[in-house]
């Protein structure tokens, strides 16, 4: 099958290569000329035979919107667009409606597999009408892992990215659990081999997983993670998952806490913890640390001048 691939970064480039290895003809475009087969979206569309199929693999938000808008001007009735980026599912519904007015079909596809997808295949979660999904099924069959699993037609337009959003929210919670367990083991005076403990869980335990394999791999490279700073970015899908939970009145305490933990990782000096420290000093006389790094006196320290509050207030 012939397909245009827009966005040839770490994911898109490997996906294009997997498709080529699978016998498909891929015409690729990227804003980096050295990665592209064509010099513009216009040339990409001209190189494809009608009815055309185009896969968009660019960052969610403005970049995707710009690409969809331009494709809407360049493509013709009967063509199809697949958005394989991490778009918000509500954007999918708008994009589908905009393209439908011009007779262009739209499928949203959540993609998971990261840099390992070229070798192992990509998990695909699609949304759209059956006819549109079936039309690009040869592409999905090549991209997915071998076997029965790894692909789902999740529902109507937006369902693919909604499923991928929830997948990423679950990933947040799992990663946070591994992170907290690692920190506790590292803090222990009893456990001497933290890396080995994680490695021992890879076989026969209920928490064995690819994430556990990747953590062990990271610990083998840097046993105490001393070369890393405790800072974690979020892609946006964790936020969308929590917002969707609010919209549907579904409690997500683990995923929400994992998202907030990532926010906390970006604070070298937490404003909220300043308040906690001040209150602990006020009611319990606990020592405080100054912004310069020195330690202040608590209420029960020699020379401390703390007046207790009056009763009844």
mmCIF file of C-alpha atoms in Angstrom:
data_model
loop_
_atom_site.group_PDB
_atom_site.id
_atom_site.type_symbol
_atom_site.label_atom_id
_atom_site.label_comp_id
_atom_site.label_asym_id
_atom_site.label_seq_id
_atom_site.Cartn_x
_atom_site.Cartn_y
_atom_site.Cartn_z
ATOM 1 C CA UNK A 1 0.000 0.000 0.000
ATOM 2 C CA UNK A 2 1.167 3.559 -0.677
ATOM 3 C CA UNK A 3 1.058 6.078 2.184
ATOM 4 C CA UNK A 4 2.422 9.531 2.947
ATOM 5 C CA UNK A 5 4.120 9.921 6.349
ATOM 6 C CA UNK A 6 4.329 13.440 7.786
ATOM 7 C CA UNK A 7 6.779 13.718 10.678
ATOM 8 C CA UNK A 8 9.906 11.556 10.562
ATOM 9 C CA UNK A 9 11.225 11.958 14.091
ATOM 10 C CA UNK A 10 12.082 9.123 16.496
ATOM 11 C CA UNK A 11 8.628 7.563 16.195
ATOM 12 C CA UNK A 12 7.578 8.565 12.687
ATOM 13 C CA UNK A 13 10.914 7.709 11.127
ATOM 14 C CA UNK A 14 10.956 4.229 12.627
ATOM 15 C CA UNK A 15 7.331 3.656 11.648
ATOM 16 C CA UNK A 16 8.127 4.616 8.062
ATOM 17 C CA UNK A 17 11.053 2.196 8.075
ATOM 18 C CA UNK A 18 8.916 -0.647 9.474
ATOM 19 C CA UNK A 19 6.340 -0.015 6.748
ATOM 20 C CA UNK A 20 8.993 -0.059 4.039
ATOM 21 C CA UNK A 21 10.383 -3.326 5.392
ATOM 22 C CA UNK A 22 6.822 -4.641 5.232
ATOM 23 C CA UNK A 23 6.606 -3.920 1.505
ATOM 24 C CA UNK A 24 4.679 -0.633 1.562
ATOM 25 C CA UNK A 25 5.627 2.451 -0.425
ATOM 26 C CA UNK A 26 6.196 5.380 1.939
ATOM 27 C CA UNK A 27 6.591 8.982 0.826
ATOM 28 C CA UNK A 28 7.956 10.888 3.803
ATOM 29 C CA UNK A 29 7.958 14.574 4.692
ATOM 30 C CA UNK A 30 9.610 16.325 7.627
ATOM 31 C CA UNK A 31 10.562 19.935 8.305
ATOM 32 C CA UNK A 32 14.162 18.717 8.381
ATOM 33 C CA UNK A 33 15.022 18.447 4.642
ATOM 34 C CA UNK A 34 17.649 15.741 5.181
ATOM 35 C CA UNK A 35 14.912 13.369 6.426
ATOM 36 C CA UNK A 36 12.398 14.071 3.665
ATOM 37 C CA UNK A 37 11.607 12.447 0.358
ATOM 38 C CA UNK A 38 9.834 15.619 -0.782
ATOM 39 C CA UNK A 39 10.295 19.332 -0.173
ATOM 40 C CA UNK A 40 6.737 20.227 0.875
ATOM 41 C CA UNK A 41 3.327 18.880 1.785
ATOM 42 C CA UNK A 42 2.151 19.938 -1.652
ATOM 43 C CA UNK A 43 4.797 17.770 -3.304
ATOM 44 C CA UNK A 44 3.933 14.879 -0.992
ATOM 45 C CA UNK A 45 0.278 15.026 -2.032
ATOM 46 C CA UNK A 46 1.272 15.239 -5.700
ATOM 47 C CA UNK A 47 3.460 12.114 -5.339
ATOM 48 C CA UNK A 48 0.605 10.015 -3.952
ATOM 49 C CA UNK A 49 -1.901 8.229 -6.135
ATOM 50 C CA UNK A 50 -5.588 8.919 -5.560
ATOM 51 C CA UNK A 51 -7.357 7.973 -3.393
ATOM 52 C CA UNK A 52 -4.546 9.049 -1.082
ATOM 53 C CA UNK A 53 -3.717 7.947 2.465
ATOM 54 C CA UNK A 54 -1.669 10.262 4.683
ATOM 55 C CA UNK A 55 -0.402 9.521 8.204
ATOM 56 C CA UNK A 56 0.298 12.553 10.434
ATOM 57 C CA UNK A 57 2.955 11.988 13.126
ATOM 58 C CA UNK A 58 3.690 15.457 14.517
ATOM 59 C CA UNK A 59 3.387 16.962 18.035
ATOM 60 C CA UNK A 60 -0.136 17.444 19.358
ATOM 61 C CA UNK A 61 -1.734 20.869 19.363
ATOM 62 C CA UNK A 62 -0.691 23.679 17.051
ATOM 63 C CA UNK A 63 1.588 21.548 14.843
ATOM 64 C CA UNK A 64 -1.136 18.969 14.240
ATOM 65 C CA UNK A 65 -3.782 21.629 13.660
ATOM 66 C CA UNK A 66 -1.594 23.397 11.092
ATOM 67 C CA UNK A 67 -0.902 20.118 9.289
ATOM 68 C CA UNK A 68 -4.567 19.090 9.229
ATOM 69 C CA UNK A 69 -5.567 22.537 7.939
ATOM 70 C CA UNK A 70 -3.032 22.358 5.117
ATOM 71 C CA UNK A 71 -3.995 18.816 4.193
ATOM 72 C CA UNK A 72 -7.613 19.942 4.066
ATOM 73 C CA UNK A 73 -6.621 22.400 1.355
ATOM 74 C CA UNK A 74 -4.405 19.988 -0.586
ATOM 75 C CA UNK A 75 -6.241 16.653 -0.467
ATOM 76 C CA UNK A 76 -9.274 15.664 -2.512
ATOM 77 C CA UNK A 77 -12.585 13.960 -1.908
ATOM 78 C CA UNK A 78 -12.047 10.270 -1.193
ATOM 79 C CA UNK A 79 -8.642 10.721 0.490
ATOM 80 C CA UNK A 80 -7.996 9.727 4.098
ATOM 81 C CA UNK A 81 -5.959 11.202 6.971
ATOM 82 C CA UNK A 82 -4.707 9.211 9.971
ATOM 83 C CA UNK A 83 -3.559 11.197 13.009
ATOM 84 C CA UNK A 84 -1.090 8.961 14.841
ATOM 85 C CA UNK A 85 0.249 11.613 17.227
ATOM 86 C CA UNK A 86 -0.819 12.206 20.816
ATOM 87 C CA UNK A 87 -3.731 14.518 20.023
ATOM 88 C CA UNK A 88 -6.515 15.254 22.481
ATOM 89 C CA UNK A 89 -9.582 13.230 21.584
ATOM 90 C CA UNK A 90 -11.803 16.322 21.451
ATOM 91 C CA UNK A 91 -9.511 17.738 18.749
ATOM 92 C CA UNK A 92 -10.016 14.554 16.727
ATOM 93 C CA UNK A 93 -13.751 15.143 16.608
ATOM 94 C CA UNK A 94 -13.237 18.674 15.309
ATOM 95 C CA UNK A 95 -10.659 17.578 12.723
ATOM 96 C CA UNK A 96 -12.927 14.792 11.489
ATOM 97 C CA UNK A 97 -15.821 17.215 11.040
ATOM 98 C CA UNK A 98 -13.652 19.760 9.208
ATOM 99 C CA UNK A 99 -12.304 17.149 6.790
ATOM 100 C CA UNK A 100 -15.687 15.477 6.305
ATOM 101 C CA UNK A 101 -17.025 18.737 4.864
ATOM 102 C CA UNK A 102 -14.496 18.234 2.040
ATOM 103 C CA UNK A 103 -15.189 14.522 1.584
ATOM 104 C CA UNK A 104 -11.944 13.482 3.320
ATOM 105 C CA UNK A 105 -12.049 10.594 5.818
ATOM 106 C CA UNK A 106 -10.311 10.742 9.201
ATOM 107 C CA UNK A 107 -9.009 8.101 11.612
ATOM 108 C CA UNK A 108 -7.336 8.801 14.954
ATOM 109 C CA UNK A 109 -4.753 6.284 16.115
ATOM 110 C CA UNK A 110 -3.024 6.204 19.475
ATOM 111 C CA UNK A 111 0.421 4.641 19.079
ATOM 112 C CA UNK A 112 2.555 3.083 21.806
ATOM 113 C CA UNK A 113 5.933 1.450 21.382
ATOM 114 C CA UNK A 114 8.474 4.225 21.624
ATOM 115 C CA UNK A 115 11.939 3.729 20.200
ATOM 116 C CA UNK A 116 11.500 -0.062 20.401
ATOM 117 C CA UNK A 117 8.588 -0.141 17.964
ATOM 118 C CA UNK A 118 10.687 -0.646 14.837
ATOM 119 C CA UNK A 119 11.866 -3.986 16.184
ATOM 120 C CA UNK A 120 8.888 -5.081 18.307
ATOM 121 C CA UNK A 121 5.918 -3.428 16.600
ATOM 122 C CA UNK A 122 3.545 -0.741 17.840
ATOM 123 C CA UNK A 123 0.383 -1.088 19.905
ATOM 124 C CA UNK A 124 -2.359 0.710 17.950
ATOM 125 C CA UNK A 125 -5.669 2.074 19.236
ATOM 126 C CA UNK A 126 -7.894 3.447 16.476
ATOM 127 C CA UNK A 127 -11.061 5.491 16.305
ATOM 128 C CA UNK A 128 -13.281 6.151 13.295
ATOM 129 C CA UNK A 129 -15.919 4.524 11.113
ATOM 130 C CA UNK A 130 -15.348 0.898 10.113
ATOM 131 C CA UNK A 131 -14.954 1.609 6.397
ATOM 132 C CA UNK A 132 -12.142 4.105 7.039
ATOM 133 C CA UNK A 133 -10.324 1.850 9.502
ATOM 134 C CA UNK A 134 -10.619 -1.141 7.165
ATOM 135 C CA UNK A 135 -9.199 0.917 4.323
ATOM 136 C CA UNK A 136 -5.857 1.428 6.080
ATOM 137 C CA UNK A 137 -5.827 -1.981 7.785
ATOM 138 C CA UNK A 138 -2.820 -3.161 5.710
ATOM 139 C CA UNK A 139 -0.810 -0.353 7.320
ATOM 140 C CA UNK A 140 -2.031 -1.265 10.805
ATOM 141 C CA UNK A 141 -1.244 -4.940 10.244
ATOM 142 C CA UNK A 142 2.357 -4.133 9.368
ATOM 143 C CA UNK A 143 2.907 -1.678 12.223
ATOM 144 C CA UNK A 144 1.400 -3.830 14.994
ATOM 145 C CA UNK A 145 3.324 -6.624 16.754
ATOM 146 C CA UNK A 146 2.963 -10.159 15.460
ATOM 147 C CA UNK A 147 0.076 -12.157 16.910
ATOM 148 C CA UNK A 148 -3.504 -11.404 17.865
ATOM 149 C CA UNK A 149 -2.876 -8.524 20.278
ATOM 150 C CA UNK A 150 -1.583 -5.023 19.663
ATOM 151 C CA UNK A 151 -4.478 -3.519 17.693
ATOM 152 C CA UNK A 152 -7.982 -2.369 18.566
ATOM 153 C CA UNK A 153 -10.658 -0.466 16.693
ATOM 154 C CA UNK A 154 -11.745 1.193 19.928
ATOM 155 C CA UNK A 155 -14.820 3.035 18.656
ATOM 156 C CA UNK A 156 -15.878 6.229 16.952
ATOM 157 C CA UNK A 157 -13.598 9.149 16.108
ATOM 158 C CA UNK A 158 -11.650 10.130 19.224
ATOM 159 C CA UNK A 159 -11.836 6.664 20.794
ATOM 160 C CA UNK A 160 -8.297 5.746 19.753
ATOM 161 C CA UNK A 161 -6.689 8.750 21.377
ATOM 162 C CA UNK A 162 -8.982 8.433 24.409
ATOM 163 C CA UNK A 163 -7.779 4.848 24.908
ATOM 164 C CA UNK A 164 -4.143 5.933 24.453
ATOM 165 C CA UNK A 165 -4.711 8.775 26.943
ATOM 166 C CA UNK A 166 -5.929 6.327 29.581
ATOM 167 C CA UNK A 167 -3.024 3.986 28.720
ATOM 168 C CA UNK A 168 -0.585 6.801 29.453
ATOM 169 C CA UNK A 169 -2.397 7.673 32.676
ATOM 170 C CA UNK A 170 -1.996 4.063 33.847
ATOM 171 C CA UNK A 171 1.657 4.267 32.841
ATOM 172 C CA UNK A 172 2.059 7.330 35.102
ATOM 173 C CA UNK A 173 0.744 5.371 38.089
ATOM 174 C CA UNK A 174 2.890 2.295 37.412
ATOM 175 C CA UNK A 175 6.041 4.351 36.969
ATOM 176 C CA UNK A 176 5.375 6.263 40.182
ATOM 177 C CA UNK A 177 4.912 3.015 42.135
ATOM 178 C CA UNK A 178 8.237 1.664 40.864
ATOM 179 C CA UNK A 179 9.879 5.016 41.682
ATOM 180 C CA UNK A 180 8.586 5.097 45.255
ATOM 181 C CA UNK A 181 9.557 1.483 45.851
ATOM 182 C CA UNK A 182 13.059 2.157 44.566
ATOM 183 C CA UNK A 183 13.447 5.203 46.830
ATOM 184 C CA UNK A 184 12.373 3.218 49.902
ATOM 185 C CA UNK A 185 14.770 0.370 49.121
ATOM 186 C CA UNK A 186 17.615 2.856 48.597
ATOM 187 C CA UNK A 187 16.823 4.447 51.986
ATOM 188 C CA UNK A 188 16.867 1.101 53.800
ATOM 189 C CA UNK A 189 19.785 0.057 55.988
ATOM 190 C CA UNK A 190 18.803 -3.583 55.568
ATOM 191 C CA UNK A 191 18.731 -4.017 51.774
ATOM 192 C CA UNK A 192 22.250 -4.004 50.342
ATOM 193 C CA UNK A 193 21.477 -4.875 46.710
ATOM 194 C CA UNK A 194 18.649 -2.699 45.399
ATOM 195 C CA UNK A 195 19.427 -3.343 41.745
ATOM 196 C CA UNK A 196 19.471 -7.086 42.352
ATOM 197 C CA UNK A 197 16.172 -6.898 44.204
ATOM 198 C CA UNK A 198 14.476 -5.303 41.210
ATOM 199 C CA UNK A 199 16.134 -7.825 38.912
ATOM 200 C CA UNK A 200 14.812 -10.715 41.006
ATOM 201 C CA UNK A 201 11.245 -9.528 40.365
ATOM 202 C CA UNK A 202 11.516 -9.936 36.588
ATOM 203 C CA UNK A 203 10.564 -13.608 36.689
ATOM 204 C CA UNK A 204 7.767 -15.278 38.613
ATOM 205 C CA UNK A 205 6.279 -12.183 40.284
ATOM 206 C CA UNK A 206 2.985 -10.423 39.634
ATOM 207 C CA UNK A 207 4.711 -7.088 38.931
ATOM 208 C CA UNK A 208 6.959 -8.379 36.151
ATOM 209 C CA UNK A 209 6.545 -6.093 33.140
ATOM 210 C CA UNK A 210 8.347 -4.264 30.376
ATOM 211 C CA UNK A 211 8.565 -1.194 32.623
ATOM 212 C CA UNK A 212 10.344 -3.322 35.238
ATOM 213 C CA UNK A 213 12.721 -4.625 32.561
ATOM 214 C CA UNK A 214 13.495 -1.057 31.493
ATOM 215 C CA UNK A 215 14.105 0.030 35.098
ATOM 216 C CA UNK A 216 16.549 -2.820 35.646
ATOM 217 C CA UNK A 217 18.262 -1.813 32.406
ATOM 218 C CA UNK A 218 18.580 1.761 33.706
ATOM 219 C CA UNK A 219 19.970 0.570 37.062
ATOM 220 C CA UNK A 220 22.539 -1.606 35.291
ATOM 221 C CA UNK A 221 23.761 1.540 33.533
ATOM 222 C CA UNK A 222 23.648 3.791 36.634
ATOM 223 C CA UNK A 223 23.049 1.697 39.763
ATOM 224 C CA UNK A 224 22.022 4.528 42.084
ATOM 225 C CA UNK A 225 20.808 6.882 39.322
ATOM 226 C CA UNK A 226 23.429 9.375 40.437
ATOM 227 C CA UNK A 227 23.795 10.871 36.959
ATOM 228 C CA UNK A 228 20.139 11.935 36.832
ATOM 229 C CA UNK A 229 18.317 14.874 38.324
ATOM 230 C CA UNK A 230 14.927 14.090 39.888
ATOM 231 C CA UNK A 231 12.959 15.991 37.261
ATOM 232 C CA UNK A 232 10.188 14.472 35.135
ATOM 233 C CA UNK A 233 8.269 16.218 32.359
ATOM 234 C CA UNK A 234 4.711 15.273 31.426
ATOM 235 C CA UNK A 235 3.458 14.924 27.865
ATOM 236 C CA UNK A 236 0.007 16.368 28.584
ATOM 237 C CA UNK A 237 -1.895 13.107 28.409
ATOM 238 C CA UNK A 238 -1.720 12.659 32.174
ATOM 239 C CA UNK A 239 -3.441 16.015 32.568
ATOM 240 C CA UNK A 240 -6.083 15.087 29.982
ATOM 241 C CA UNK A 241 -6.715 11.789 31.784
ATOM 242 C CA UNK A 242 -7.314 13.546 35.092
ATOM 243 C CA UNK A 243 -9.543 16.144 33.410
ATOM 244 C CA UNK A 244 -11.565 13.398 31.710
ATOM 245 C CA UNK A 245 -11.964 11.730 35.102
ATOM 246 C CA UNK A 246 -13.374 14.973 36.501
ATOM 247 C CA UNK A 247 -15.715 15.294 33.505
ATOM 248 C CA UNK A 248 -17.014 11.747 34.021
ATOM 249 C CA UNK A 249 -16.938 11.824 37.847
ATOM 250 C CA UNK A 250 -14.575 8.841 37.921
ATOM 251 C CA UNK A 251 -12.120 8.742 40.876
ATOM 252 C CA UNK A 252 -8.468 8.389 39.798
ATOM 253 C CA UNK A 253 -6.469 8.875 43.015
ATOM 254 C CA UNK A 254 -3.355 6.955 41.885
ATOM 255 C CA UNK A 255 -3.035 8.539 38.439
ATOM 256 C CA UNK A 256 -3.791 12.002 39.836
ATOM 257 C CA UNK A 257 -1.153 11.622 42.557
ATOM 258 C CA UNK A 258 1.380 10.426 39.961
ATOM 259 C CA UNK A 259 0.721 13.505 37.837
ATOM 260 C CA UNK A 260 1.131 15.822 40.826
ATOM 261 C CA UNK A 261 4.376 14.043 41.749
ATOM 262 C CA UNK A 262 5.762 15.082 38.359
ATOM 263 C CA UNK A 263 4.789 18.674 39.060
ATOM 264 C CA UNK A 264 6.557 18.445 42.430
ATOM 265 C CA UNK A 265 9.731 17.196 40.722
ATOM 266 C CA UNK A 266 10.143 20.567 39.028
ATOM 267 C CA UNK A 267 10.333 22.532 42.264
ATOM 268 C CA UNK A 268 13.776 23.021 43.712
ATOM 269 C CA UNK A 269 12.182 24.863 46.630
ATOM 270 C CA UNK A 270 8.495 23.960 47.025
ATOM 271 C CA UNK A 271 6.329 26.997 47.933
ATOM 272 C CA UNK A 272 3.771 24.711 49.596
ATOM 273 C CA UNK A 273 6.459 23.085 51.731
ATOM 274 C CA UNK A 274 7.477 26.532 52.949
ATOM 275 C CA UNK A 275 4.005 26.871 54.457
ATOM 276 C CA UNK A 276 4.207 23.376 55.960
ATOM 277 C CA UNK A 277 7.612 24.162 57.473
ATOM 278 C CA UNK A 278 6.355 27.480 58.875
ATOM 279 C CA UNK A 279 3.290 25.868 60.452
ATOM 280 C CA UNK A 280 5.322 23.023 61.972
ATOM 281 C CA UNK A 281 7.584 25.638 63.505
ATOM 282 C CA UNK A 282 4.632 27.618 64.847
ATOM 283 C CA UNK A 283 2.669 24.820 66.495
ATOM 284 C CA UNK A 284 5.447 22.419 67.376
ATOM 285 C CA UNK A 285 8.584 24.472 67.455
ATOM 286 C CA UNK A 286 10.191 22.314 64.781
ATOM 287 C CA UNK A 287 13.407 23.664 63.294
ATOM 288 C CA UNK A 288 13.273 25.303 59.871
ATOM 289 C CA UNK A 289 15.840 25.614 57.081
ATOM 290 C CA UNK A 290 16.514 29.076 55.666
ATOM 291 C CA UNK A 291 16.624 29.878 51.963
ATOM 292 C CA UNK A 292 20.409 30.158 52.357
ATOM 293 C CA UNK A 293 20.636 26.647 53.761
ATOM 294 C CA UNK A 294 21.079 27.337 57.479
ATOM 295 C CA UNK A 295 18.830 25.806 60.123
ATOM 296 C CA UNK A 296 16.641 28.014 62.303
ATOM 297 C CA UNK A 297 15.741 27.396 65.936
ATOM 298 C CA UNK A 298 12.590 25.562 66.908
ATOM 299 C CA UNK A 299 10.272 26.712 69.664
ATOM 300 C CA UNK A 300 11.915 24.367 72.171
ATOM 301 C CA UNK A 301 15.432 25.361 71.167
ATOM 302 C CA UNK A 302 17.530 27.478 73.539
ATOM 303 C CA UNK A 303 16.936 31.145 72.833
ATOM 304 C CA UNK A 304 13.805 30.620 70.726
ATOM 305 C CA UNK A 305 11.147 33.282 71.191
ATOM 306 C CA UNK A 306 7.776 31.775 70.343
ATOM 307 C CA UNK A 307 4.620 33.024 72.026
ATOM 308 C CA UNK A 308 1.901 30.351 72.160
ATOM 309 C CA UNK A 309 -1.586 31.360 70.957
ATOM 310 C CA UNK A 310 -4.212 32.284 73.512
ATOM 311 C CA UNK A 311 -6.707 29.621 74.478
ATOM 312 C CA UNK A 312 -10.179 29.934 73.008
ATOM 313 C CA UNK A 313 -9.189 31.679 69.831
#
